[in-house]
Short mmCIF file of C-alpha atoms in Angstrom, two decimals:
data_model
loop_
_atom_site.label_atom_id
_atom_site.label_comp_id
_atom_site.label_asym_id
_atom_site.label_seq_id
_atom_site.Cartn_x
_atom_site.Cartn_y
_atom_site.Cartn_z
CA MET A 1 0.07 0.28 -0.10
CA LEU A 2 1.55 3.37 -0.97
CA PHE A 3 -1.46 5.57 0.47
CA ARG A 4 -3.40 4.92 3.25
CA PHE A 5 -6.81 5.98 4.03
CA ASP A 6 -8.11 4.69 7.09
CA ARG A 7 -5.78 5.96 9.64
CA ARG A 8 -8.03 8.55 11.43
CA GLY A 9 -10.74 8.88 9.06
CA PRO A 10 -11.25 11.44 6.36
CA TYR A 11 -10.18 15.08 7.36
CA LEU A 12 -11.87 18.20 5.69
CA MET A 13 -9.89 21.23 5.35
CA ALA A 14 -10.00 23.41 8.32
CA ALA A 15 -10.85 26.34 6.42
CA ALA A 16 -14.04 24.77 5.00
CA THR A 17 -15.46 23.82 8.35
CA GLY A 18 -15.74 25.47 11.72
CA SER A 19 -14.65 29.33 12.15
CA ALA A 20 -17.22 32.12 11.79
CA PRO A 21 -17.47 33.26 8.32
CA ILE A 22 -15.16 36.27 7.13
CA PRO A 23 -16.57 39.23 5.83
CA LYS A 24 -16.63 39.49 2.17
CA ALA A 25 -14.66 42.72 2.26
CA VAL A 26 -12.18 41.48 3.85
CA ALA A 27 -11.58 38.56 1.65
CA GLN A 28 -11.33 40.72 -1.11
CA GLN A 29 -8.67 42.64 0.54
CA ALA A 30 -6.93 39.68 1.59
CA LEU A 31 -7.02 38.56 -2.27
CA GLU A 32 -5.81 41.73 -3.09
CA TRP A 33 -2.72 41.55 -1.07
CA LEU A 34 -2.00 37.97 -2.50
CA VAL A 35 -2.20 39.26 -5.86
CA ASP A 36 0.21 42.15 -5.18
CA LEU A 37 2.45 40.09 -3.25
CA GLN A 38 2.93 37.48 -6.13
CA SER A 39 3.41 40.53 -8.66
CA THR A 40 6.80 40.91 -10.47
CA PRO A 41 7.93 43.81 -9.84
CA ARG A 42 6.36 44.16 -6.04
CA PRO A 43 4.58 47.24 -5.36
CA PRO A 44 6.80 49.27 -3.53
CA LYS A 45 6.61 48.69 0.48
CA ALA A 46 3.73 46.05 -0.36
CA LEU A 47 5.33 43.49 2.30
CA GLU A 48 5.06 46.19 5.23
CA ASN A 49 1.79 47.27 4.17
CA PHE A 50 0.64 43.89 3.71
CA GLN A 51 1.96 43.03 7.49
CA ARG A 52 0.45 46.16 8.85
CA TRP A 53 -2.76 44.86 7.09
CA ARG A 54 -2.82 41.53 8.58
CA ALA A 55 -1.96 43.18 12.08
CA GLN A 56 -4.90 45.54 11.99
CA HIS A 57 -7.96 43.28 12.96
CA PRO A 58 -8.30 39.27 13.69
CA ASP A 59 -10.49 38.81 10.54
CA HIS A 60 -7.76 40.08 8.21
CA GLU A 61 -5.10 37.59 9.94
CA ARG A 62 -8.02 34.72 9.67
CA ALA A 63 -8.55 35.62 6.09
CA TRP A 64 -5.05 35.18 5.17
CA GLN A 65 -4.61 32.13 7.14
CA ARG A 66 -7.40 30.54 5.18
CA ILE A 67 -5.48 31.03 1.70
CA GLU A 68 -2.04 30.04 3.05
CA ALA A 69 -3.56 26.66 4.06
CA PHE A 70 -5.16 26.14 1.04
CA ASN A 71 -2.28 27.27 -0.84
CA GLY A 72 -0.51 24.76 1.26
CA GLN A 73 -2.54 22.16 0.38
CA LEU A 74 -2.51 22.90 -3.22
CA GLN A 75 1.47 22.60 -3.16
CA ASP A 76 0.48 18.55 -2.73
CA LEU A 77 -0.65 18.71 -6.41
CA SER A 78 2.16 20.85 -7.49
CA SER A 79 4.68 17.81 -8.97
CA PRO A 80 4.75 18.40 -12.93
CA VAL A 81 2.69 15.25 -13.43
CA HIS A 82 0.04 16.35 -10.72
CA SER A 83 -0.07 19.46 -11.70
CA ALA A 84 -0.51 18.52 -15.61
CA ILE A 85 -3.38 15.96 -14.68
CA THR A 86 -5.04 18.79 -12.51
CA HIS A 87 -4.73 21.44 -15.30
CA ALA A 88 -6.21 18.45 -17.95
CA THR A 89 -9.06 16.92 -15.53
CA LEU A 90 -10.24 20.16 -14.37
CA ALA A 91 -10.10 22.92 -16.88
CA HIS A 92 -10.01 21.38 -20.35
CA PRO A 93 -13.81 19.79 -21.26
CA ALA A 94 -12.90 19.01 -24.64
CA THR A 95 -10.72 16.01 -25.56
CA ALA A 96 -8.85 17.56 -27.97
CA LYS A 97 -8.13 20.65 -25.86
CA ARG A 98 -6.92 18.46 -22.71
CA ARG A 99 -4.63 16.32 -25.05
CA ARG A 100 -2.67 19.37 -26.23
CA ALA A 101 -2.87 20.67 -22.70
CA VAL A 102 -1.11 17.80 -21.04
CA LYS A 103 1.31 18.04 -24.12
CA THR A 104 1.99 21.67 -23.54
CA LEU A 105 2.52 20.99 -19.82
CA ALA A 106 4.81 17.76 -20.35
CA VAL A 107 7.03 20.32 -22.51
CA LEU A 108 6.96 22.91 -20.22
CA ILE A 109 8.04 20.81 -17.61
CA PHE A 110 10.65 19.09 -19.58
CA ALA A 111 11.98 22.73 -20.32
CA SER A 112 11.67 24.08 -16.89
CA GLY A 113 12.07 21.44 -14.45
CA ALA A 114 15.51 19.58 -15.06
CA GLY A 115 15.23 18.37 -11.66
CA TRP A 116 12.30 16.85 -11.93
CA MET A 117 13.53 14.41 -14.18
CA VAL A 118 16.09 12.85 -12.03
CA GLN A 119 13.51 12.29 -9.35
CA GLU A 120 10.94 11.06 -11.85
CA GLN A 121 13.42 8.44 -13.48
CA THR A 122 14.29 6.18 -10.65
CA PRO A 123 10.49 5.45 -10.11
CA TRP A 124 10.17 4.84 -14.09
CA ARG A 125 13.25 2.49 -13.95
CA ARG A 126 12.07 0.76 -10.67
CA TRP A 127 8.16 0.29 -12.34
CA SER A 128 10.13 -1.36 -15.52
CA ALA A 129 12.59 -3.61 -13.33
CA ASP A 130 12.66 -7.15 -13.82
CA TYR A 131 11.49 -7.97 -10.31
CA ARG A 132 10.17 -5.38 -7.81
CA THR A 133 8.34 -5.21 -4.53
CA ALA A 134 5.88 -2.32 -3.17
CA VAL A 135 6.25 -0.66 -0.15
CA GLY A 136 5.77 -3.13 2.74
CA GLU A 137 6.13 -6.52 0.37
CA ARG A 138 8.47 -9.22 0.33
CA ARG A 139 9.17 -11.34 -2.79
CA LYS A 140 11.26 -14.74 -3.05
CA VAL A 141 12.77 -15.09 -6.46
CA VAL A 142 14.69 -18.33 -7.81
CA LEU A 143 17.24 -17.28 -10.92
CA ALA A 144 18.28 -19.19 -13.77
CA ASP A 145 21.51 -20.82 -12.35
CA GLY A 146 19.42 -21.53 -8.87
CA THR A 147 20.20 -18.49 -6.95
CA GLN A 148 17.81 -17.32 -4.27
CA VAL A 149 17.13 -13.72 -4.09
CA ILE A 150 14.55 -12.06 -1.59
CA LEU A 151 13.66 -8.68 -2.02
CA ASN A 152 12.86 -6.56 0.64
CA THR A 153 10.36 -3.90 0.83
CA ASN A 154 10.24 -1.18 -1.91
CA SER A 155 12.88 -2.98 -3.86
CA ALA A 156 13.81 -3.61 -7.73
CA VAL A 157 16.32 -5.52 -9.59
CA ASN A 158 17.12 -6.20 -12.98
CA ILE A 159 18.58 -9.66 -13.95
CA ARG A 160 21.83 -9.74 -16.39
CA PHE A 161 22.90 -12.97 -16.90
CA ASP A 162 25.39 -13.64 -20.07
CA ALA A 163 28.39 -15.65 -20.54
CA GLU A 164 30.81 -13.80 -18.81
CA ARG A 165 29.01 -13.11 -15.48
CA ARG A 166 25.70 -13.47 -13.47
CA LEU A 167 25.07 -9.84 -12.53
CA VAL A 168 21.91 -8.61 -10.64
CA ASP A 169 21.45 -4.80 -10.91
CA LEU A 170 19.77 -3.68 -7.77
CA ILE A 171 18.21 -0.57 -8.50
CA ALA A 172 16.21 0.23 -5.34
CA GLY A 173 16.05 -1.38 -1.72
CA GLU A 174 17.46 -4.52 -0.24
CA ILE A 175 18.26 -8.12 -1.20
CA LEU A 176 19.26 -10.94 0.68
CA VAL A 177 21.22 -13.26 -2.02
CA THR A 178 22.10 -17.15 -1.35
CA THR A 179 23.80 -17.68 -4.35
CA ALA A 180 24.09 -21.63 -6.26
CA LYS A 181 27.01 -23.00 -7.59
CA ASP A 182 27.22 -22.12 -11.29
CA ARG A 183 26.79 -24.99 -13.20
CA GLN A 184 28.88 -23.88 -16.38
CA ASN A 185 32.22 -25.08 -17.56
CA SER A 186 33.78 -22.36 -16.40
CA PRO A 187 31.63 -20.90 -13.67
CA ARG A 188 30.58 -16.84 -13.99
CA PRO A 189 31.06 -14.86 -10.96
CA PHE A 190 28.06 -13.37 -9.21
CA LEU A 191 27.68 -9.55 -8.90
CA VAL A 192 25.52 -7.24 -7.15
CA GLN A 193 25.53 -3.94 -8.98
CA THR A 194 24.31 -0.28 -7.18
CA ARG A 195 24.80 2.83 -7.48
CA HIS A 196 28.20 3.07 -5.49
CA GLY A 197 29.78 -0.43 -6.76
CA ARG A 198 29.77 -3.72 -7.01
CA ALA A 199 29.67 -6.60 -4.26
CA ARG A 200 31.20 -10.06 -5.77
CA ALA A 201 29.83 -13.35 -4.02
CA LEU A 202 32.75 -15.26 -3.15
CA GLY A 203 30.42 -17.77 -0.98
CA THR A 204 26.77 -18.07 -0.52
CA ARG A 205 24.81 -15.43 1.62
CA PHE A 206 24.56 -12.10 1.80
CA SER A 207 22.50 -8.98 1.59
CA VAL A 208 22.91 -5.79 -0.28
CA GLN A 209 20.89 -2.68 0.79
CA GLN A 210 20.96 0.36 -1.62
CA LEU A 211 20.86 3.37 0.49
CA ASP A 212 20.53 6.94 -0.63
CA ASP A 213 24.09 7.67 -0.10
CA ALA A 214 25.77 4.90 0.19
CA THR A 215 25.28 0.66 -0.38
CA CYS A 216 25.45 -1.79 2.86
CA VAL A 217 26.36 -5.29 2.49
CA LYS A 218 26.18 -7.83 4.98
CA VAL A 219 27.77 -11.08 4.89
CA LEU A 220 26.32 -14.35 6.47
CA HIS A 221 28.36 -16.99 5.08
CA SER A 222 31.36 -17.20 3.35
CA ALA A 223 32.76 -14.05 1.85
CA VAL A 224 32.02 -10.89 -0.26
CA GLU A 225 34.25 -8.36 -2.12
CA ILE A 226 33.23 -5.17 -2.26
CA ALA A 227 34.27 -2.71 -4.92
CA PRO A 228 32.91 1.24 -5.40
CA VAL A 229 32.56 2.23 -8.79
CA SER A 230 35.55 4.76 -8.32
CA GLY A 231 38.22 1.92 -8.68
CA SER A 232 39.68 2.46 -5.40
CA PRO A 233 40.94 -0.62 -3.59
CA THR A 234 38.43 -3.36 -2.92
CA LEU A 235 37.96 -4.88 0.50
CA THR A 236 36.64 -8.68 1.03
CA LEU A 237 33.97 -9.01 3.80
CA GLN A 238 33.92 -12.37 5.96
CA ALA A 239 30.82 -13.72 7.40
CA GLY A 240 29.34 -11.79 10.26
CA GLN A 241 30.80 -8.56 8.98
CA GLN A 242 28.96 -5.75 7.26
CA ALA A 243 30.35 -2.60 5.49
CA ARG A 244 28.77 0.27 3.99
CA PHE A 245 30.66 2.31 0.82
CA THR A 246 30.07 5.05 -1.20
CA ALA A 247 31.15 5.79 -4.62
CA SER A 248 34.30 6.46 -3.38
CA THR A 249 35.20 5.32 -0.16
CA ILE A 250 34.84 2.27 1.81
CA LEU A 251 33.87 2.92 5.56
CA PRO A 252 34.85 0.94 8.24
CA VAL A 253 33.92 -2.68 9.01
CA LEU A 254 31.59 -3.62 11.68
CA PRO A 255 29.91 -6.69 13.24
CA VAL A 256 26.47 -7.94 11.46
CA SER A 257 24.11 -7.21 14.36
CA GLU A 258 21.77 -10.26 15.44
CA GLY A 259 18.13 -10.09 13.52
CA SER A 260 20.01 -8.23 10.73
CA THR A 261 17.75 -10.61 7.85
CA ALA A 262 15.04 -11.30 10.48
CA TRP A 263 12.88 -9.22 7.71
CA THR A 264 13.46 -12.28 5.63
CA ASP A 265 10.40 -13.26 8.18
CA GLY A 266 8.56 -10.55 8.24
CA PHE A 267 10.38 -8.72 11.55
CA ILE A 268 12.25 -6.20 13.09
CA VAL A 269 14.54 -7.49 15.60
CA VAL A 270 16.51 -4.49 17.66
CA LEU A 271 18.35 -4.45 20.49
CA GLY A 272 19.17 -0.71 21.92
CA LEU A 273 19.01 0.77 18.83
CA ARG A 274 18.48 4.72 18.84
CA LEU A 275 14.78 5.78 18.12
CA ASP A 276 15.54 7.74 15.16
CA ASP A 277 17.60 4.67 13.54
CA PHE A 278 14.61 2.62 14.10
CA LEU A 279 12.05 4.93 12.90
CA ALA A 280 14.29 5.11 9.61
CA ASP A 281 14.32 1.51 9.63
CA VAL A 282 10.75 1.08 9.96
CA GLY A 283 9.94 3.45 7.72
CA ARG A 284 11.21 1.60 4.74
CA TYR A 285 8.05 -0.82 5.33
CA CYS A 286 5.34 2.05 5.41
CA SER A 287 4.26 4.66 2.70
CA TYR A 288 4.60 7.80 4.96
CA ALA A 289 7.59 9.21 6.79
CA LEU A 290 8.13 8.30 10.33
CA SER A 291 10.09 10.66 12.52
CA CYS A 292 10.76 12.26 16.04
CA ASP A 293 11.15 15.09 18.10
CA PRO A 294 14.98 15.80 18.55
CA ALA A 295 14.45 15.69 22.18
CA ILE A 296 13.87 12.10 22.12
CA ALA A 297 15.70 10.47 19.20
CA GLY A 298 18.36 9.03 21.78
CA ARG A 299 15.97 6.76 23.42
CA ARG A 300 16.42 3.43 23.12
CA VAL A 301 14.21 0.54 21.54
CA SER A 302 14.62 -3.06 21.77
CA GLY A 303 12.32 -5.99 20.71
CA SER A 304 11.10 -7.90 17.72
CA TYR A 305 8.40 -6.51 16.00
CA ALA A 306 5.64 -7.92 13.08
CA LEU A 307 6.22 -5.40 9.92
CA ALA A 308 3.00 -6.13 8.45
CA ASP A 309 1.39 -4.08 11.34
CA ILE A 310 3.32 -0.73 11.45
CA ASP A 311 0.20 0.91 13.56
CA LYS A 312 0.57 -1.55 15.90
CA LEU A 313 4.34 -1.51 15.90
CA LEU A 314 4.24 2.33 16.57
CA ASP A 315 1.55 2.13 18.97
CA THR A 316 3.71 -0.48 21.33
CA VAL A 317 6.84 1.47 20.98
CA SER A 318 5.07 4.82 21.93
CA ALA A 319 3.30 3.07 25.16
CA MET A 320 6.70 1.76 26.23
CA LEU A 321 8.56 5.11 25.73
CA GLN A 322 5.66 6.92 26.84
CA LEU A 323 5.11 8.86 23.64
CA GLU A 324 2.47 10.43 21.69
CA GLN A 325 1.95 10.25 17.66
CA GLU A 326 1.18 13.28 15.42
CA ILE A 327 -0.35 12.39 12.45
CA ILE A 328 0.90 14.75 9.48
CA THR A 329 -1.21 14.55 6.41
CA ARG A 330 -2.01 16.20 2.76
CA PHE A 331 -4.66 16.38 0.05
CA TRP A 332 -6.97 17.60 1.86
CA GLY A 333 -6.28 15.11 5.08
CA ARG A 334 -6.90 11.80 2.81
CA GLN A 335 -3.48 10.78 2.72
CA VAL A 336 -1.12 10.37 5.92
CA THR A 337 2.07 11.36 5.09
CA GLY A 338 4.02 11.07 8.14
CA ILE A 339 4.09 10.48 11.90
CA ARG A 340 6.05 11.90 14.29
CA LEU A 341 6.45 10.60 18.01
CA ARG A 342 7.18 13.06 20.72
CA PRO A 343 6.99 13.30 24.30
CA ARG A 344 3.68 13.30 25.86
CA SER A 345 2.30 16.65 26.61
CA ARG A 346 1.51 17.16 30.05
CA ILE A 347 -2.26 17.54 29.92
CA SER A 348 -4.38 14.70 28.14
CA MET B 1 -22.81 11.26 10.55
CA THR B 2 -25.44 11.69 12.94
CA ILE B 3 -28.73 12.17 11.35
CA SER B 4 -30.99 14.46 12.53
CA SER B 5 -33.89 15.99 10.56
CA ALA B 6 -36.31 18.64 11.00
CA ALA B 7 -38.99 16.62 9.68
CA GLY B 8 -40.22 13.92 12.15
CA PRO B 9 -39.47 10.24 11.26
CA ASP B 10 -42.64 9.31 10.45
CA VAL B 11 -42.85 12.11 7.85
CA ILE B 12 -39.87 10.45 6.28
CA SER B 13 -40.79 6.92 6.51
CA THR B 14 -43.89 7.79 4.87
CA LEU B 15 -42.30 9.37 2.23
CA TYR B 16 -40.00 6.47 1.54
CA ALA B 17 -42.79 3.81 1.39
CA ASP B 18 -44.89 5.67 -0.71
CA HIS B 19 -42.36 7.03 -2.96
CA GLN B 20 -39.26 5.08 -3.17
CA PRO B 21 -40.03 2.73 -5.96
CA TRP B 22 -41.41 5.24 -7.93
CA LEU B 23 -38.25 7.50 -7.71
CA ARG B 24 -36.02 4.32 -8.31
CA ALA B 25 -38.06 3.55 -11.73
CA TRP B 26 -37.47 7.78 -12.14
CA LEU B 27 -33.72 7.63 -12.02
CA ARG B 28 -33.83 4.31 -14.14
CA LYS B 29 -35.03 5.88 -16.90
CA LYS B 30 -32.64 8.82 -16.64
CA LEU B 31 -29.61 6.33 -16.16
CA GLY B 32 -30.67 3.45 -17.85
CA CYS B 33 -29.80 0.86 -15.08
CA VAL B 34 -31.33 -0.67 -12.35
CA ASP B 35 -28.31 -1.02 -9.89
CA GLN B 36 -27.31 2.54 -10.58
CA ALA B 37 -30.61 3.92 -9.91
CA ALA B 38 -31.01 2.03 -6.42
CA ASP B 39 -27.79 3.79 -5.27
CA LEU B 40 -28.68 7.09 -6.49
CA ALA B 41 -32.57 6.55 -4.98
CA GLN B 42 -30.62 5.96 -1.66
CA ASP B 43 -28.43 8.88 -1.83
CA THR B 44 -31.56 10.88 -2.27
CA PHE B 45 -33.24 9.93 0.60
CA LEU B 46 -29.88 10.33 2.22
CA ARG B 47 -29.69 14.19 1.83
CA VAL B 48 -33.66 14.49 2.58
CA LEU B 49 -32.67 12.82 5.90
CA SER B 50 -29.40 14.80 6.55
CA SER B 51 -30.96 18.29 5.71
CA GLN B 52 -31.31 20.42 8.47
CA GLN B 53 -33.91 22.31 6.81
CA ALA B 54 -37.68 21.62 7.44
CA LEU B 55 -39.31 19.71 4.84
CA PRO B 56 -41.72 22.04 2.77
CA ALA B 57 -45.14 20.84 3.61
CA LEU B 58 -45.05 17.88 0.96
CA ASN B 59 -48.37 18.67 -1.10
CA GLU B 60 -46.12 17.72 -4.05
CA PRO B 61 -43.81 15.01 -2.43
CA ARG B 62 -42.87 13.99 -5.68
CA ALA B 63 -41.79 17.27 -7.10
CA PHE B 64 -39.73 17.86 -3.85
CA LEU B 65 -38.03 14.53 -4.35
CA THR B 66 -37.25 15.14 -7.85
CA THR B 67 -35.62 18.24 -7.26
CA ILE B 68 -33.36 16.45 -4.91
CA ALA B 69 -32.56 13.82 -7.26
CA GLN B 70 -31.67 16.14 -9.66
CA ARG B 71 -28.89 17.34 -7.85
CA VAL B 72 -27.65 14.16 -6.76
CA LEU B 73 -28.17 13.06 -10.58
CA SER B 74 -26.16 16.25 -11.38
CA ASN B 75 -23.61 15.21 -9.26
CA TYR B 76 -23.19 11.58 -10.54
CA TRP B 77 -22.87 12.94 -14.12
CA ARG B 78 -20.45 15.37 -13.01
CA ARG B 79 -18.43 12.74 -11.20
CA GLN B 80 -18.76 10.80 -14.18
CA LYS B 81 -17.53 13.59 -16.36
CA LEU B 82 -14.56 14.25 -14.13
CA GLU B 83 -13.42 10.51 -13.85
CA GLN B 84 -13.55 10.26 -17.30
CA ALA B 85 -11.29 13.12 -18.39
CA TYR B 86 -9.11 11.87 -15.43
CA LEU B 87 -8.09 8.74 -16.97
CA GLU B 88 -7.61 10.54 -20.45
CA ALA B 89 -5.35 12.86 -18.78
CA LEU B 90 -3.92 9.80 -17.19
CA ALA B 91 -3.68 8.02 -20.57
CA LEU B 92 -1.63 11.08 -22.25
CA ALA B 93 0.66 11.56 -19.56
CA PRO B 94 4.37 10.83 -20.67
CA PRO B 95 5.41 7.21 -19.61
CA GLN B 96 7.94 8.25 -17.24
CA PHE B 97 5.61 9.67 -15.18
CA GLU B 98 3.19 6.99 -14.38
CA LEU B 99 1.44 6.74 -11.18
CA SER B 100 0.84 3.65 -9.10
CA PRO B 101 -2.97 2.79 -8.71
CA GLU B 102 -3.22 4.17 -5.37
CA GLU B 103 -1.75 7.42 -6.23
CA ARG B 104 -4.16 7.72 -8.91
CA SER B 105 -7.21 6.90 -6.62
CA ILE B 106 -5.89 9.61 -4.09
CA LEU B 107 -5.47 12.19 -6.94
CA LEU B 108 -8.58 11.22 -8.34
CA GLU B 109 -10.13 12.06 -4.96
CA ALA B 110 -8.15 15.32 -4.46
CA LEU B 111 -9.06 16.60 -8.01
CA ILE B 112 -12.91 15.87 -7.01
CA GLU B 113 -12.68 17.88 -3.78
CA LEU B 114 -10.64 20.71 -6.01
CA ASP B 115 -13.42 20.78 -8.91
CA GLN B 116 -16.15 21.49 -6.80
CA MET B 117 -14.34 24.23 -5.30
CA LEU B 118 -13.93 25.93 -8.45
CA ASN B 119 -17.26 24.37 -9.45
CA GLY B 120 -19.04 27.31 -11.94
CA LEU B 121 -16.25 29.24 -12.68
CA PRO B 122 -15.18 29.90 -16.61
CA VAL B 123 -12.47 27.66 -17.64
CA LEU B 124 -9.96 30.81 -18.25
CA VAL B 125 -10.65 31.93 -14.65
CA LYS B 126 -9.79 28.35 -13.13
CA ARG B 127 -6.82 28.08 -15.73
CA ALA B 128 -5.64 31.21 -14.06
CA PHE B 129 -5.92 30.46 -10.66
CA LEU B 130 -4.11 26.92 -10.92
CA LEU B 131 -1.55 28.25 -12.87
CA THR B 132 -0.45 30.96 -10.79
CA GLN B 133 -1.73 29.22 -7.40
CA LEU B 134 -0.69 25.79 -8.09
CA ASP B 135 2.32 26.17 -10.38
CA GLY B 136 3.63 29.15 -9.41
CA LEU B 137 3.69 31.25 -12.67
CA GLY B 138 3.82 34.75 -12.71
CA HIS B 139 0.95 37.12 -13.63
CA ALA B 140 2.56 38.03 -16.77
CA GLU B 141 3.64 34.19 -18.23
CA THR B 142 0.15 33.55 -16.92
CA ALA B 143 -1.45 36.11 -19.02
CA ASP B 144 0.79 34.84 -22.40
CA LEU B 145 0.07 31.38 -21.82
CA LEU B 146 -4.02 32.23 -21.91
CA GLY B 147 -3.72 35.06 -24.22
CA ILE B 148 -5.33 37.56 -21.77
CA SER B 149 -4.02 40.74 -20.04
CA VAL B 150 -2.25 40.77 -17.08
CA ARG B 151 -4.92 42.78 -15.51
CA THR B 152 -7.41 40.07 -16.53
CA VAL B 153 -5.08 37.66 -14.94
CA LYS B 154 -5.39 39.37 -11.32
CA ARG B 155 -8.82 39.71 -11.97
CA HIS B 156 -9.61 36.04 -12.26
CA ILE B 157 -7.33 35.20 -9.21
CA VAL B 158 -9.56 37.22 -7.05
CA LYS B 159 -12.59 35.81 -8.31
CA ALA B 160 -11.81 32.03 -8.19
CA GLY B 161 -9.87 32.64 -4.80
CA LEU B 162 -13.16 34.45 -3.28
CA GLN B 163 -15.01 31.17 -4.09
CA CYS B 164 -12.43 28.58 -3.31
CA TYR B 165 -10.56 30.23 -0.27
CA PHE B 166 -13.86 31.91 0.98
CA GLY B 167 -17.04 30.14 -0.73
CA SER B 168 -18.84 27.00 0.70
CA THR B 169 -17.30 23.90 -0.45
CA ALA B 170 -20.08 21.85 0.36
CA ALA B 171 -21.74 22.91 -2.85
CA ASP B 172 -25.24 21.66 -3.71
CA LEU B 173 -26.12 20.88 -0.22
CA ILE B 174 -30.20 21.20 0.27
#
């Protein structure tokens, strides 16, 4: 599931409900300020005058807040693809025009938002990958040579086997590999490729996880050789060792913590892990972001939790550490985008 | 939702018993589908029930039901049209922008909501509003794109804003 509708039921925009009506004259003024502030060049002293107006009367402040709240929500639709679809759906009754609108907007997007392309590329690669898993999903795959690959949550791989090598291209996420002996006359090496470099299996069982800024390799049996893309010296990890590497450097070797492959059974097992690290790890299994108040980031979490029920996991941890959950939403409250743990407020 | 009505339960149950089959038949003629007609008949009575207004003296109960059913119907058709437009827009989006099924459905819900808020505004007003507030385009760029003056763009923003930010979002309530 990428989105959840159910956690706290549908929300309505605060602006649309509850509070007392705002006089039309004030609404009109607020809108004129909006237009002025968005003008280029901005009229002289617009900002000072606007702030004076805003402070003049509580209604002014309320009117302005309503605009800000609405536009804040609107931002959820402002990615190029959402925006193009929004325009085409809402503002173009005729099909031919709609088609043109989507095309025009796509052009605008390509022309103006190079940054977006980068972000949109990865999901696309992921969608077209040979094997992939959704958030919260796990999948076991047996490759042509008998090698077993388990994909963790939100992961994607392409399989590139040829006469020379057995290559798994890890596009995103994490895999646990149990290699099989290659039955060809001259056995081919088994490699896992990430953005940051390669891991070459010298034995049987290891996991590779692609993070944003590094790749993490954990060796459970035999050994794995890791090689960053930059061509800097390789390193051989033995069973029970793990290391992260970036495109240029290998970071210090650490022992593999117990329970690091518990995910293959649908659990997360931790012992005295920092709360912020714990939430970052659990966050991989749900579609919304998990975070916590910096003041409690260093609190320790231990235990074994089922990954199939993140709500329950969060409830348990909150109860244990005496925390409360703050729900962060968008799309007019329809989608939960985040849950933030914070100390319980005194009055509750 | 708590259902309370100014009309007594008796009035409503009589209305239901006497006219529900008739209403269903009426809706079926409009829709050509038995199941849809049953659903919308149900929606119509739900609206009657949840209305805070006193029911008018029901000399003409069928005329009264038809009025409400018309609104339910037009909402239904509006939604159908929007969904159709949405699917077409999705089909036309560049392939690298493919959305997941969940994202599709959530976006549709958001669009239905936004569509209701923009309901009744001329297309140019909607576009000027979306281009400036959603896409963050400048007034001059928006004016160029739409082939209207900057002054008109500003007027459109105020017009759409009055309805969107300050108008009632629950349009069509009886």
